CSV table of C-alpha atoms in Angstrom, one decimal:
chain,number,residue,atom,x,y,z
A,7,MET,CA,220.8,89.8,111.1
A,8,ILE,CA,222.4,86.7,112.7
A,9,CYS,CA,220.1,84.0,114.0
A,10,TYR,CA,221.3,82.0,117.0
A,11,SER,CA,218.7,79.2,116.6
A,12,THR,CA,221.1,77.1,114.5
A,13,ASN,CA,222.8,75.7,117.6
A,14,ALA,CA,219.6,74.0,118.5
A,15,GLN,CA,220.5,71.3,116.0
A,16,TRP,CA,223.1,69.9,118.3
A,17,THR,CA,222.2,67.9,121.4
A,18,PRO,CA,224.5,66.0,123.7
A,19,THR,CA,223.8,62.3,123.1
A,20,GLY,CA,225.3,59.6,125.3
A,21,TYR,CA,227.7,62.2,126.7
A,22,ASN,CA,229.3,61.6,130.1
A,23,GLU,CA,230.6,64.7,131.7
A,24,THR,CA,233.9,62.9,132.7
A,25,MET,CA,234.4,62.0,129.1
A,26,GLY,CA,236.9,64.5,127.7
A,27,VAL,CA,237.2,64.0,124.0
A,28,ASN,CA,240.2,65.1,121.9
A,29,ASP,CA,239.5,63.2,118.7
A,30,LEU,CA,237.0,60.9,117.0
A,31,HIS,CA,237.3,58.3,114.3
A,32,PHE,CA,234.3,56.4,112.9
A,33,LEU,CA,234.6,53.2,110.9
A,34,ASN,CA,231.1,53.5,109.5
A,35,GLY,CA,227.8,55.2,110.4
A,36,LYS,CA,227.5,53.2,113.7
A,37,MET,CA,230.9,52.2,115.1
A,38,GLY,CA,233.3,54.9,116.2
A,39,PHE,CA,236.1,55.6,118.7
A,40,ALA,CA,237.0,58.6,120.8
A,41,ALA,CA,240.3,59.5,122.4
A,42,GLY,CA,240.3,61.7,125.5
A,43,TYR,CA,242.1,62.6,128.6
A,44,HIS,CA,243.6,59.1,129.7
A,45,GLN,CA,240.8,57.3,128.0
A,46,VAL,CA,239.6,55.6,124.8
A,47,TYR,CA,235.8,55.1,124.2
A,48,LYS,CA,233.8,53.1,121.7
A,49,THR,CA,230.3,53.5,120.3
A,50,VAL,CA,228.4,50.9,118.3
A,51,ASP,CA,225.2,53.0,117.9
A,52,ALA,CA,226.3,56.2,116.1
A,53,GLY,CA,227.3,57.9,119.4
A,54,ASN,CA,224.1,57.5,121.3
A,55,THR,CA,226.1,55.5,124.0
A,56,TRP,CA,229.8,55.2,124.7
A,57,THR,CA,231.7,52.5,126.5
A,58,GLN,CA,235.2,53.1,127.9
A,59,ILE,CA,237.5,50.5,126.5
A,60,SER,CA,240.8,51.8,128.0
A,61,ASN,CA,242.1,54.2,130.5
A,62,ASN,CA,245.5,55.4,131.7
A,63,VAL,CA,247.2,54.5,128.5
A,64,PHE,CA,249.5,57.6,128.6
A,65,VAL,CA,250.3,60.0,131.3
A,66,ASN,CA,248.8,62.9,129.4
A,67,GLY,CA,246.2,60.8,127.6
A,68,PRO,CA,245.7,60.2,124.0
A,69,SER,CA,245.0,63.2,121.8
A,70,CYS,CA,244.2,61.3,118.5
A,71,VAL,CA,242.8,58.0,117.5
A,72,TRP,CA,242.6,55.8,114.4
A,73,PHE,CA,241.0,52.4,114.1
A,74,PHE,CA,241.4,50.1,111.1
A,75,ASN,CA,238.6,47.8,112.2
A,76,GLU,CA,236.9,46.8,115.4
A,77,THR,CA,240.0,45.3,117.0
A,78,THR,CA,243.1,47.1,115.5
A,79,GLY,CA,243.7,50.7,116.3
A,80,ILE,CA,246.3,53.3,117.0
A,81,ILE,CA,246.3,56.3,119.5
A,82,ALA,CA,248.9,59.0,119.9
A,83,GLY,CA,249.6,61.2,122.9
A,84,SER,CA,252.4,62.4,125.1
A,85,SER,CA,254.1,61.3,128.2
A,86,GLY,CA,254.3,63.3,131.4
A,87,GLY,CA,257.6,64.8,130.0
A,88,GLY,CA,255.9,65.7,126.7
A,89,GLU,CA,257.5,62.9,124.7
A,90,LEU,CA,255.4,61.7,121.8
A,91,GLN,CA,254.0,58.3,122.4
A,92,VAL,CA,252.1,56.0,120.0
A,93,ALA,CA,250.2,52.9,121.1
A,94,LYS,CA,248.6,50.1,119.1
A,95,THR,CA,246.0,47.6,120.0
A,96,ILE,CA,245.1,44.4,118.2
A,97,ASN,CA,242.4,43.3,120.7
A,98,GLY,CA,239.9,46.1,120.7
A,99,GLY,CA,241.7,48.3,123.3
A,100,ASN,CA,242.1,45.7,126.0
A,101,THR,CA,245.8,46.0,125.8
A,102,TRP,CA,248.1,48.5,124.1
A,103,SER,CA,251.8,48.2,123.0
A,104,THR,CA,253.4,51.6,123.5
A,105,ASN,CA,256.2,53.1,121.5
A,106,SER,CA,257.9,56.3,122.6
A,107,LEU,CA,259.5,58.3,119.9
A,108,THR,CA,262.6,59.4,121.9
A,109,GLY,CA,264.1,62.8,121.2
A,110,MET,CA,260.8,64.1,120.2
A,111,VAL,CA,260.0,66.1,123.3
A,112,PHE,CA,256.9,68.3,123.5
A,113,ASN,CA,255.6,67.2,120.2
A,114,SER,CA,251.9,66.8,121.2
A,115,PRO,CA,250.1,65.1,118.3
A,116,ASN,CA,247.3,67.0,116.7
A,117,GLN,CA,246.0,64.5,114.2
A,118,ILE,CA,246.5,60.9,113.0
A,119,PHE,CA,245.5,59.8,109.5
A,120,PHE,CA,246.0,56.6,107.5
A,121,PHE,CA,245.7,56.3,103.7
A,122,ASP,CA,245.5,52.5,103.9
A,123,ASN,CA,246.1,49.8,106.4
A,124,ASN,CA,249.9,50.5,106.4
A,125,GLU,CA,250.7,54.1,105.5
A,126,GLY,CA,249.9,56.7,108.1
A,127,TYR,CA,250.9,60.1,109.4
A,128,ILE,CA,250.9,61.9,112.7
A,129,ALA,CA,250.8,65.7,112.6
A,130,CYS,CA,252.3,67.4,115.7
A,131,ARG,CA,253.2,70.7,117.2
A,132,ASP,CA,256.3,72.6,116.1
A,133,GLY,CA,256.1,71.5,112.5
A,134,LYS,CA,256.7,67.8,113.1
A,135,ILE,CA,255.1,65.0,111.0
A,136,PHE,CA,255.8,61.3,111.6
A,137,LYS,CA,255.2,58.6,109.0
A,138,THR,CA,254.6,54.8,109.3
A,139,VAL,CA,254.5,52.3,106.4
A,140,ASN,CA,253.9,49.3,108.7
A,141,GLN,CA,250.6,50.1,110.5
A,142,GLY,CA,252.3,52.0,113.2
A,143,ASN,CA,254.9,49.4,114.2
A,144,SER,CA,257.7,52.0,113.6
A,145,TRP,CA,257.7,55.8,112.8
A,146,THR,CA,260.1,58.1,111.1
A,147,GLN,CA,260.1,61.9,111.3
A,148,LEU,CA,259.7,63.8,108.0
A,149,THR,CA,261.2,67.2,107.2
A,150,THR,CA,258.5,69.9,106.9
A,151,GLY,CA,260.4,73.2,106.7
A,152,THR,CA,258.2,74.8,109.3
A,153,THR,CA,258.0,75.2,113.0
A,154,GLU,CA,254.3,76.0,113.0
A,155,ASP,CA,251.8,73.5,114.5
A,156,ILE,CA,250.5,71.1,111.9
C-alpha cells in the first residue's frame, strides 16, 4: 500500500507566487540563488526568505544559475528568438554583462555546472554542451554525438 503522507514533509517557505523558479544554486547551507522567469533571487537564510536581485535580464528569462561567491555569478537563458545567452555579474546581480552565443538558435540551457572557478559547462537541448575555461567570459561548443536533450 502506498502512503501519501510523505508529501507533508515539504512546506512552501518564503515563497512568492510570482517567483517562477527554474534552477537553484546554494553556496552553503544559508546562501543561495534562484533563476526564474526574467528574475534572479537570493536567500541568506536557507530559503526562508528570498530577495529579487535582478529582473528582465533575458527576454525568456534565465533557466539556470551558478554563483562562485556572493558577488560573482553566471546565468544562462535564451533570447526571444531562442538564441542561447549567458550573463555574468561581478557585483551581486546589480548589473550583468550578456554574451549571446550566435548561431546557437533554440538551445535552451538545461543546467550549468562549474568544476572550479574557471572550468564550467552548460548542457542544452538538442545535444548541445558549451564549455568555458575562463569563468564564463567565452564559451565553445563541444561535440556530443547526440541530438537528445542533455
